[in-house]
mmCIF file of C-alpha atoms and ligand atoms in Angstrom:
data_model
loop_
_atom_site.group_PDB
_atom_site.id
_atom_site.type_symbol
_atom_site.label_atom_id
_atom_site.label_comp_id
_atom_site.label_asym_id
_atom_site.label_seq_id
_atom_site.Cartn_x
_atom_site.Cartn_y
_atom_site.Cartn_z
ATOM 1 C CA VAL A 1 0.000 0.000 0.000
ATOM 2 C CA ALA A 2 1.378 3.381 -0.974
ATOM 3 C CA GLU A 3 2.289 5.612 1.914
ATOM 4 C CA LYS A 4 -0.410 8.273 1.883
ATOM 5 C CA SER A 5 0.957 11.751 1.294
ATOM 6 C CA THR A 6 2.917 13.669 3.887
ATOM 7 C CA GLN A 7 0.027 16.119 4.321
ATOM 8 C CA PRO A 8 -0.890 17.207 7.839
ATOM 9 C CA SER A 9 -4.196 15.752 8.956
ATOM 10 C CA GLU A 10 -5.517 19.016 10.376
ATOM 11 C CA GLY A 11 -5.456 22.736 9.689
ATOM 12 C CA ARG A 12 -4.717 24.518 6.416
ATOM 13 C CA SER A 13 -3.179 22.553 3.614
ATOM 14 C CA ARG A 14 0.415 23.317 2.715
ATOM 15 C CA ILE A 15 -0.640 24.702 -0.653
ATOM 16 C CA GLU A 16 -3.078 27.070 1.064
ATOM 17 C CA ARG A 17 -0.297 28.283 3.339
ATOM 18 C CA LEU A 18 1.951 28.707 0.307
ATOM 19 C CA ARG A 19 -0.650 30.943 -1.365
ATOM 20 C CA PHE A 20 -0.433 33.366 1.578
ATOM 21 C CA SER A 21 3.014 34.365 0.305
ATOM 22 C CA PHE A 22 1.776 35.117 -3.213
ATOM 23 C CA SER A 23 0.961 38.743 -2.401
ATOM 24 C CA ASP A 24 4.313 39.308 -0.652
ATOM 25 C CA LEU A 25 6.101 37.935 -3.686
ATOM 26 C CA GLY A 26 3.761 39.806 -6.023
ATOM 27 C CA ILE A 27 2.921 36.671 -8.007
ATOM 28 C CA ASP A 28 -0.247 35.138 -9.451
ATOM 29 C CA ALA A 29 1.139 31.625 -9.818
ATOM 30 C CA LEU A 30 4.173 29.559 -8.826
ATOM 31 C CA VAL A 31 5.968 26.873 -10.821
ATOM 32 C CA VAL A 32 7.339 24.328 -8.319
ATOM 33 C CA SER A 33 10.182 22.312 -9.848
ATOM 34 C CA ASN A 34 12.200 20.940 -6.928
ATOM 35 C CA LEU A 35 10.904 17.371 -6.416
ATOM 36 C CA PRO A 36 11.076 17.408 -2.582
ATOM 37 C CA ASP A 37 9.023 20.644 -2.695
ATOM 38 C CA ILE A 38 6.460 18.889 -4.898
ATOM 39 C CA LEU A 39 6.350 15.920 -2.509
ATOM 40 C CA TYR A 40 5.886 18.286 0.413
ATOM 41 C CA LEU A 41 3.076 20.254 -1.199
ATOM 42 C CA CYS A 42 0.984 17.570 -2.881
ATOM 43 C CA GLY A 43 2.318 14.166 -1.826
ATOM 44 C CA PHE A 44 3.721 13.087 -5.210
ATOM 45 C CA SER A 45 6.930 11.065 -4.771
ATOM 46 C CA GLY A 46 7.707 10.393 -8.446
ATOM 47 C CA SER A 47 10.968 11.461 -10.014
ATOM 48 C CA ALA A 48 9.617 13.703 -12.812
ATOM 49 C CA GLY A 49 7.003 16.413 -12.771
ATOM 50 C CA LEU A 50 6.143 20.059 -12.208
ATOM 51 C CA LEU A 51 3.527 21.533 -9.923
ATOM 52 C CA LEU A 52 1.750 24.723 -10.989
ATOM 53 C CA VAL A 53 0.071 26.498 -8.084
ATOM 54 C CA GLU A 54 -2.436 29.177 -9.053
ATOM 55 C CA HIS A 55 -4.782 31.237 -6.861
ATOM 56 C CA SER A 56 -7.731 28.913 -7.223
ATOM 57 C CA ARG A 57 -6.261 25.617 -8.352
ATOM 58 C CA SER A 58 -3.108 23.534 -8.480
ATOM 59 C CA THR A 59 -2.022 21.068 -11.135
ATOM 60 C CA LEU A 60 0.635 18.379 -11.071
ATOM 61 C CA PHE A 61 2.023 17.768 -14.561
ATOM 62 C CA THR A 62 3.741 14.406 -14.943
ATOM 63 C CA ASP A 63 4.018 11.628 -17.535
ATOM 64 C CA SER A 64 2.385 8.251 -18.144
ATOM 65 C CA ARG A 65 4.913 6.340 -16.064
ATOM 66 C CA TYR A 66 3.264 7.902 -13.039
ATOM 67 C CA THR A 67 -0.448 7.701 -13.901
ATOM 68 C CA PHE A 68 -1.385 5.235 -11.144
ATOM 69 C CA GLN A 69 1.148 6.482 -8.641
ATOM 70 C CA ALA A 70 0.000 10.101 -8.990
ATOM 71 C CA ARG A 71 -3.621 9.055 -8.634
ATOM 72 C CA ALA A 72 -2.793 7.205 -5.401
ATOM 73 C CA GLU A 73 -0.488 9.784 -3.880
ATOM 74 C CA VAL A 74 -1.668 13.233 -4.841
ATOM 75 C CA SER A 75 -4.115 15.227 -2.817
ATOM 76 C CA GLU A 76 -4.644 18.996 -3.006
ATOM 77 C CA ALA A 77 -3.866 19.135 -6.729
ATOM 78 C CA ARG A 78 -5.359 17.808 -9.927
ATOM 79 C CA VAL A 79 -3.157 15.507 -11.964
ATOM 80 C CA SER A 80 -2.419 16.076 -15.634
ATOM 81 C CA ILE A 81 -0.618 13.309 -17.530
ATOM 82 C CA VAL A 82 1.320 15.011 -20.315
ATOM 83 C CA LYS A 83 2.785 13.711 -23.558
ATOM 84 C CA HIS A 84 5.450 16.268 -24.411
ATOM 85 C CA GLY A 85 7.069 16.978 -21.085
ATOM 86 C CA PRO A 86 5.887 19.010 -18.107
ATOM 87 C CA LEU A 87 7.723 22.186 -19.148
ATOM 88 C CA ALA A 88 5.654 22.454 -22.338
ATOM 89 C CA ALA A 89 2.463 21.685 -20.408
ATOM 90 C CA VAL A 90 3.111 24.315 -17.734
ATOM 91 C CA GLY A 91 4.059 26.785 -20.451
ATOM 92 C CA SER A 92 0.818 26.355 -22.356
ATOM 93 C CA ALA A 93 -1.212 26.542 -19.121
ATOM 94 C CA LEU A 94 0.444 29.894 -18.430
ATOM 95 C CA ARG A 95 -0.096 31.062 -22.000
ATOM 96 C CA ALA A 96 -3.808 30.413 -21.488
ATOM 97 C CA MET A 97 -3.978 32.679 -18.431
ATOM 98 C CA ARG A 98 -5.556 36.036 -19.102
ATOM 99 C CA GLY A 99 -3.671 39.336 -19.142
ATOM 100 C CA ARG A 100 -0.178 39.937 -17.888
ATOM 101 C CA THR A 101 0.809 37.342 -15.329
ATOM 102 C CA ARG A 102 3.569 37.352 -12.744
ATOM 103 C CA VAL A 103 4.856 33.836 -12.178
ATOM 104 C CA GLY A 104 7.271 32.683 -9.482
ATOM 105 C CA TYR A 105 9.992 30.162 -10.285
ATOM 106 C CA ALA A 106 12.744 28.454 -8.284
ATOM 107 C CA ALA A 107 15.757 30.543 -9.262
ATOM 108 C CA SER A 108 18.013 28.364 -7.112
ATOM 109 C CA HIS A 109 16.840 25.162 -8.765
ATOM 110 C CA LEU A 110 15.599 25.523 -12.351
ATOM 111 C CA THR A 111 18.407 25.297 -14.915
ATOM 112 C CA VAL A 112 19.096 28.088 -17.382
ATOM 113 C CA GLU A 113 17.945 25.798 -20.187
ATOM 114 C CA GLN A 114 14.692 24.839 -18.447
ATOM 115 C CA LYS A 115 13.955 28.493 -17.754
ATOM 116 C CA LYS A 116 14.504 29.366 -21.430
ATOM 117 C CA LEU A 117 12.170 26.584 -22.530
ATOM 118 C CA LEU A 118 9.491 27.728 -20.072
ATOM 119 C CA GLU A 119 9.794 31.285 -21.384
ATOM 120 C CA GLY A 120 9.408 30.043 -24.916
ATOM 121 C CA TYR A 121 6.365 27.878 -24.173
ATOM 122 C CA SER A 122 4.561 30.473 -22.069
ATOM 123 C CA GLY A 123 4.905 33.434 -24.440
ATOM 124 C CA GLY A 124 5.782 37.060 -23.839
ATOM 125 C CA ARG A 125 3.054 38.041 -21.396
ATOM 126 C CA VAL A 126 4.543 36.242 -18.404
ATOM 127 C CA ARG A 127 6.770 38.208 -16.056
ATOM 128 C CA TRP A 128 9.112 35.810 -14.194
ATOM 129 C CA VAL A 129 9.821 36.408 -10.498
ATOM 130 C CA PRO A 130 12.381 34.486 -8.359
ATOM 131 C CA ASP A 131 10.454 32.634 -5.653
ATOM 132 C CA GLY A 132 12.725 33.570 -2.735
ATOM 133 C CA ASN A 133 12.863 29.887 -1.673
ATOM 134 C CA VAL A 134 9.292 30.218 -0.445
ATOM 135 C CA VAL A 135 8.637 26.463 -0.204
ATOM 136 C CA ALA A 136 11.949 25.805 1.569
ATOM 137 C CA LYS A 137 10.904 28.377 4.159
ATOM 138 C CA LEU A 138 7.619 26.560 4.752
ATOM 139 C CA ARG A 139 9.425 23.225 4.943
ATOM 140 C CA CYS A 140 11.864 24.234 7.668
ATOM 141 C CA VAL A 141 9.180 24.168 10.370
ATOM 142 C CA LYS A 142 7.909 20.623 10.794
ATOM 143 C CA ASP A 143 4.378 19.641 11.820
ATOM 144 C CA ALA A 144 3.545 16.847 14.247
ATOM 145 C CA GLY A 145 3.325 14.180 11.540
ATOM 146 C CA GLU A 146 6.699 15.148 10.124
ATOM 147 C CA LEU A 147 8.286 15.201 13.569
ATOM 148 C CA SER A 148 7.148 11.682 14.301
ATOM 149 C CA ARG A 149 8.614 10.462 11.000
ATOM 150 C CA MET A 150 11.865 12.273 11.699
ATOM 151 C CA LYS A 151 11.997 10.724 15.143
ATOM 152 C CA GLY A 152 11.638 7.325 13.456
ATOM 153 C CA ALA A 153 14.450 8.042 10.995
ATOM 154 C CA ALA A 154 16.718 9.285 13.795
ATOM 155 C CA LEU A 155 15.957 6.279 15.963
ATOM 156 C CA ALA A 156 16.679 3.916 13.059
ATOM 157 C CA ILE A 157 20.113 5.399 12.366
ATOM 158 C CA SER A 158 20.926 5.343 16.069
ATOM 159 C CA GLU A 159 20.092 1.625 16.114
ATOM 160 C CA VAL A 160 22.290 1.113 13.048
ATOM 161 C CA PHE A 161 25.223 2.683 14.872
ATOM 162 C CA GLY A 162 24.631 0.399 17.861
ATOM 163 C CA THR A 163 24.438 -2.778 15.790
ATOM 164 C CA THR A 164 27.450 -2.021 13.586
ATOM 165 C CA LEU A 165 29.738 -0.816 16.402
ATOM 166 C CA PRO A 166 30.975 -4.379 17.198
ATOM 167 C CA LEU A 167 32.028 -4.762 13.538
ATOM 168 C CA ILE A 168 34.675 -2.059 13.896
ATOM 169 C CA ARG A 169 37.929 -3.942 14.444
ATOM 170 C CA PRO A 170 41.391 -4.140 12.880
ATOM 171 C CA GLY A 171 41.367 -5.654 9.373
ATOM 172 C CA VAL A 172 37.827 -4.572 8.482
ATOM 173 C CA THR A 173 37.938 -2.028 5.656
ATOM 174 C CA GLU A 174 36.182 1.324 5.467
ATOM 175 C CA LEU A 175 34.146 -0.017 2.526
ATOM 176 C CA ASP A 176 33.168 -3.165 4.471
ATOM 177 C CA LEU A 177 31.807 -1.083 7.299
ATOM 178 C CA ALA A 178 29.982 1.327 4.958
ATOM 179 C CA ALA A 179 28.281 -1.673 3.303
ATOM 180 C CA GLU A 180 27.262 -3.156 6.665
ATOM 181 C CA ILE A 181 25.878 0.208 7.781
ATOM 182 C CA GLU A 182 23.749 0.596 4.650
ATOM 183 C CA TYR A 183 22.520 -3.009 4.914
ATOM 184 C CA ALA A 184 21.549 -2.400 8.543
ATOM 185 C CA MET A 185 19.611 0.713 7.473
ATOM 186 C CA ARG A 186 17.420 -1.366 5.169
ATOM 187 C CA GLN A 187 16.871 -3.854 7.977
ATOM 188 C CA GLN A 188 15.635 -0.947 10.093
ATOM 189 C CA GLY A 189 13.063 -0.184 7.411
ATOM 190 C CA ALA A 190 14.915 2.579 5.588
ATOM 191 C CA SER A 191 14.279 3.061 1.866
ATOM 192 C CA GLY A 192 17.977 3.877 1.552
ATOM 193 C CA PRO A 193 20.803 6.056 2.799
ATOM 194 C CA ALA A 194 20.120 9.806 2.959
ATOM 195 C CA PHE A 195 23.598 10.424 1.476
ATOM 196 C CA GLU A 196 26.721 8.459 0.652
ATOM 197 C CA THR A 197 27.837 6.900 3.946
ATOM 198 C CA ILE A 198 31.117 8.324 5.199
ATOM 199 C CA VAL A 199 33.585 5.979 6.885
ATOM 200 C CA ALA A 200 37.136 7.188 7.428
ATOM 201 C CA SER A 201 39.981 5.906 9.572
ATOM 202 C CA GLY A 202 43.367 7.077 10.791
ATOM 203 C CA PRO A 203 44.622 10.423 9.462
ATOM 204 C CA ARG A 204 41.876 10.316 6.794
ATOM 205 C CA THR A 205 39.367 11.199 9.535
ATOM 206 C CA ALA A 206 40.718 14.744 9.147
ATOM 207 C CA TRP A 207 39.003 14.883 5.751
ATOM 208 C CA ALA A 208 35.613 16.085 6.897
ATOM 209 C CA HIS A 209 33.806 14.378 4.012
ATOM 210 C CA ALA A 210 36.009 11.376 3.221
ATOM 211 C CA ARG A 211 34.699 8.641 0.922
ATOM 212 C CA PRO A 212 35.190 5.103 2.259
ATOM 213 C CA THR A 213 38.135 3.260 0.683
ATOM 214 C CA ALA A 214 39.580 -0.263 0.758
ATOM 215 C CA LYS A 215 41.866 0.785 3.623
ATOM 216 C CA PRO A 216 41.616 -1.661 6.543
ATOM 217 C CA PHE A 217 41.288 -0.317 10.069
ATOM 218 C CA SER A 218 44.387 -0.750 12.191
ATOM 219 C CA LYS A 219 45.103 -0.616 15.904
ATOM 220 C CA ASN A 220 45.443 2.768 17.588
ATOM 221 C CA GLU A 221 43.526 4.912 15.169
ATOM 222 C CA LEU A 222 40.363 6.959 14.957
ATOM 223 C CA VAL A 223 37.333 5.786 12.983
ATOM 224 C CA LEU A 224 34.725 8.354 11.942
ATOM 225 C CA ILE A 225 31.266 7.348 10.710
ATOM 226 C CA ASP A 226 28.749 9.815 9.260
ATOM 227 C CA CYS A 227 25.552 8.179 8.053
ATOM 228 C CA GLY A 228 21.876 8.868 7.571
ATOM 229 C CA ALA A 229 18.767 6.929 6.624
ATOM 230 C CA ILE A 230 15.587 7.844 4.772
ATOM 231 C CA LEU A 231 12.512 6.499 6.523
ATOM 232 C CA HIS A 232 9.001 7.366 5.315
ATOM 233 C CA ALA A 233 10.627 10.024 3.092
ATOM 234 C CA TYR A 234 12.411 11.822 5.955
ATOM 235 C CA CYS A 235 16.172 11.919 6.539
ATOM 236 C CA SER A 236 18.365 11.419 9.565
ATOM 237 C CA ASP A 237 22.051 12.319 9.875
ATOM 238 C CA LEU A 238 24.395 10.985 12.563
ATOM 239 C CA THR A 239 28.151 11.171 13.146
ATOM 240 C CA ARG A 240 30.136 9.283 15.742
ATOM 241 C CA THR A 241 33.893 8.907 16.166
ATOM 242 C CA VAL A 242 35.477 5.955 17.977
ATOM 243 C CA PHE A 243 39.020 4.793 18.719
ATOM 244 C CA LEU A 244 40.569 1.379 18.130
ATOM 245 C CA GLY A 245 42.628 0.809 21.273
ATOM 246 C CA ARG A 246 43.519 3.264 24.043
ATOM 247 C CA PRO A 247 43.426 6.852 22.754
ATOM 248 C CA PRO A 248 46.413 9.089 23.564
ATOM 249 C CA LYS A 249 45.838 12.069 25.855
ATOM 250 C CA LYS A 250 45.702 14.567 22.988
ATOM 251 C CA VAL A 251 42.963 12.620 21.194
ATOM 252 C CA ARG A 252 40.986 12.264 24.414
ATOM 253 C CA LYS A 253 41.208 16.033 24.876
ATOM 254 C CA MET A 254 40.027 16.580 21.294
ATOM 255 C CA TYR A 255 37.000 14.376 21.917
ATOM 256 C CA GLN A 256 36.110 16.188 25.132
ATOM 257 C CA ALA A 257 36.425 19.541 23.345
ATOM 258 C CA VAL A 258 34.034 18.488 20.578
ATOM 259 C CA LEU A 259 31.571 17.015 23.062
ATOM 260 C CA ASP A 260 31.627 20.240 25.126
ATOM 261 C CA ALA A 261 31.177 22.311 21.976
ATOM 262 C CA GLN A 262 28.176 20.237 20.966
ATOM 263 C CA GLU A 263 26.623 20.537 24.422
ATOM 264 C CA ALA A 264 27.220 24.307 24.479
ATOM 265 C CA ALA A 265 25.524 24.633 21.092
ATOM 266 C CA LYS A 266 22.543 22.531 22.184
ATOM 267 C CA GLN A 267 22.197 24.691 25.317
ATOM 268 C CA ALA A 268 22.117 27.810 23.127
ATOM 269 C CA ILE A 269 19.241 26.507 21.001
ATOM 270 C CA ARG A 270 15.780 27.941 21.605
ATOM 271 C CA PRO A 271 13.129 29.725 19.541
ATOM 272 C CA GLY A 272 14.104 33.297 18.617
ATOM 273 C CA VAL A 273 17.877 32.723 18.781
ATOM 274 C CA LYS A 274 19.969 33.498 15.695
ATOM 275 C CA ALA A 275 21.417 30.436 13.945
ATOM 276 C CA GLY A 276 24.790 32.199 13.929
ATOM 277 C CA ASP A 277 24.752 32.553 17.715
ATOM 278 C CA VAL A 278 24.370 28.791 18.124
ATOM 279 C CA ASP A 279 27.367 28.291 15.822
ATOM 280 C CA ARG A 280 29.310 30.775 17.929
ATOM 281 C CA ALA A 281 28.482 28.964 21.183
ATOM 282 C CA ALA A 282 30.270 25.877 19.829
ATOM 283 C CA ARG A 283 33.316 27.924 18.765
ATOM 284 C CA VAL A 284 33.563 29.632 22.166
ATOM 285 C CA ALA A 285 33.607 26.212 23.857
ATOM 286 C CA LEU A 286 36.344 24.959 21.505
ATOM 287 C CA LYS A 287 38.402 28.083 22.217
ATOM 288 C CA LEU A 288 38.734 27.022 25.869
ATOM 289 C CA TYR A 289 40.667 23.996 24.572
ATOM 290 C CA GLY A 290 42.640 26.061 22.069
ATOM 291 C CA MET A 291 40.933 24.148 19.263
ATOM 292 C CA ALA A 292 38.634 26.708 17.642
ATOM 293 C CA ALA A 293 40.961 26.996 14.627
ATOM 294 C CA PHE A 294 40.495 23.292 13.838
ATOM 295 C CA PHE A 295 36.690 23.599 13.458
ATOM 296 C CA THR A 296 36.651 24.284 9.740
ATOM 297 C CA HIS A 297 32.990 23.968 8.717
ATOM 298 C CA SER A 298 29.652 25.310 9.916
ATOM 299 C CA LEU A 299 27.871 23.860 12.930
ATOM 300 C CA GLY A 300 24.884 22.292 11.247
ATOM 301 C CA HIS A 301 21.951 22.417 8.865
ATOM 302 C CA GLY A 302 18.236 21.888 8.643
ATOM 303 C CA LEU A 303 17.040 18.356 7.967
ATOM 304 C CA GLY A 304 13.802 16.947 6.562
ATOM 305 C CA LEU A 305 12.774 15.556 3.178
ATOM 306 C CA GLU A 306 16.330 16.474 2.145
ATOM 307 C CA VAL A 307 19.496 16.027 4.142
ATOM 308 C CA HIS A 308 20.492 19.667 3.718
ATOM 309 C CA GLU A 309 17.664 22.137 4.177
ATOM 310 C CA MET A 310 17.136 25.546 5.674
ATOM 311 C CA PRO A 311 18.251 26.887 8.083
ATOM 312 C CA ARG A 312 22.033 26.773 7.873
ATOM 313 C CA LEU A 313 23.809 27.082 11.210
ATOM 314 C CA GLY A 314 26.989 28.952 10.400
ATOM 315 C CA ARG A 315 28.995 32.019 11.298
ATOM 316 C CA GLY A 316 26.931 35.195 11.192
ATOM 317 C CA VAL A 317 23.720 33.576 9.908
ATOM 318 C CA GLY A 318 20.843 35.794 11.028
ATOM 319 C CA THR A 319 18.003 33.275 10.584
ATOM 320 C CA LEU A 320 15.970 33.037 13.781
ATOM 321 C CA LEU A 321 15.308 29.546 15.087
ATOM 322 C CA GLN A 322 11.649 28.590 15.374
ATOM 323 C CA GLU A 323 9.808 25.943 17.291
ATOM 324 C CA GLY A 324 9.480 22.842 15.113
ATOM 325 C CA MET A 325 12.711 23.289 13.151
ATOM 326 C CA VAL A 326 14.846 20.154 12.933
ATOM 327 C CA ILE A 327 18.581 20.834 12.746
ATOM 328 C CA THR A 328 21.854 18.994 13.072
ATOM 329 C CA VAL A 329 24.477 19.989 15.641
ATOM 330 C CA GLU A 330 27.827 18.725 14.381
ATOM 331 C CA PRO A 331 30.988 20.415 15.625
ATOM 332 C CA GLY A 332 34.302 18.811 14.693
ATOM 333 C CA VAL A 333 38.040 19.319 14.978
ATOM 334 C CA TYR A 334 40.384 18.205 12.211
ATOM 335 C CA ILE A 335 44.157 18.092 12.581
ATOM 336 C CA GLU A 336 46.209 17.231 9.517
ATOM 337 C CA GLY A 337 48.277 14.068 9.968
ATOM 338 C CA LEU A 338 46.558 13.185 13.242
ATOM 339 C CA GLY A 339 42.886 12.893 12.370
ATOM 340 C CA GLY A 340 39.474 14.372 12.979
ATOM 341 C CA ILE A 341 36.661 14.015 15.472
ATOM 342 C CA ARG A 342 33.044 14.990 14.814
ATOM 343 C CA ILE A 343 29.928 14.336 16.855
ATOM 344 C CA GLU A 344 26.589 14.962 15.149
ATOM 345 C CA ASP A 345 23.052 14.728 16.437
ATOM 346 C CA ASP A 346 19.669 15.707 15.055
ATOM 347 C CA VAL A 347 17.609 17.911 17.352
ATOM 348 C CA VAL A 348 14.198 19.537 17.244
ATOM 349 C CA VAL A 349 13.786 23.112 18.453
ATOM 350 C CA THR A 350 11.092 23.224 21.151
ATOM 351 C CA ALA A 351 9.833 25.980 23.469
ATOM 352 C CA ASN A 352 12.124 24.440 26.114
ATOM 353 C CA GLY A 353 15.197 24.253 23.876
ATOM 354 C CA ALA A 354 16.828 21.494 21.848
ATOM 355 C CA VAL A 355 15.508 17.950 22.168
ATOM 356 C CA ASP A 356 17.650 15.143 20.730
ATOM 357 C CA LEU A 357 16.067 12.929 18.072
ATOM 358 C CA THR A 358 19.156 10.738 17.640
ATOM 359 C CA THR A 359 19.756 8.455 20.617
ATOM 360 C CA ALA A 360 23.160 6.840 19.931
ATOM 361 C CA SER A 361 25.599 7.050 22.849
ATOM 362 C CA ARG A 362 28.086 9.925 22.757
ATOM 363 C CA GLU A 363 30.586 8.039 24.912
ATOM 364 C CA PHE A 364 34.126 7.892 23.401
ATOM 365 C CA PHE A 365 34.209 4.182 22.571
ATOM 366 C CA GLU A 366 37.573 2.450 22.879
ATOM 367 C CA LEU A 367 37.280 -0.701 20.803
HETATM 368 ZN ZN1 ZN B 401 26.301 13.935 8.792
HETATM 369 ZN ZN1 ZN B 402 25.005 16.800 8.734
#
């Protein structure tokens, strides 16, 4: 049975809420092209289509591969099965609209070529307006149904970490472990990994986004795992770093610094706080260990239908946190030649502050 759409069961539909921004944007219609945005708004999970939202109606344009799927999944929009591609279909729908029309489009997503085609199909009367990431802004605050799915995805990846931890031992390769992790995700009910699983060992842990290789783990080195699962369309994202053997003092200190930085950031999270201030809280904590210079990326990112969503938690970001946002908190320190340590959890912003969704232990495991 197809998972019924991700629509909330109560209150205004997402498309209705989207229409509230039409006057701010000065638009009469919006062409939604980013597939996760389409899934969010009307429930369609297919891999090709465009959604045209007008004042009084919405239409999903897709092709005959998705006739039955669209019928089963889509609510809040009528479905139009097109023969010559959705761009042409949206274009002629716009051409048929009366008078001059202002139409929003996803400037950060549509390609130059797609935009040109749309312009050609829709004729000269349409005035194109960048959509200001309006759907992404709606998506960053999760409703109760979304939060329960995200909790499930976070729990699943935490379980995966627990079950694969005993497999980390000398001789096992980074690729072996990555394969076991992704297999365990499926066993937890995931439809797949949310991104390419990262497993790095030894000095390679200093590469923040290392791809797993055929390198076997050896004694007395760090192993860093960054993995996420998609469950019921929602992503999780978890990083843990462990040590094979007894870690030297310096490495122990690095771990404590990262853990403190993560805790300081979590303590700083509450509605109304600037994303940049949460990032700064982590850097201030690392400074006490003299390690702020080794934290070379931003603190975290929004999480949902995609693994990287709004808001970004980085230096100087002015976005205010809101209740219901789901974000990652992932400070790290990376020292060339020695290795890197990162600890990442997914949290939801509540009136009382950050609440962890991921449940994996943050203890520094010595294996
Ligand atoms: Zn991650
Ligand atoms: Zn992340």
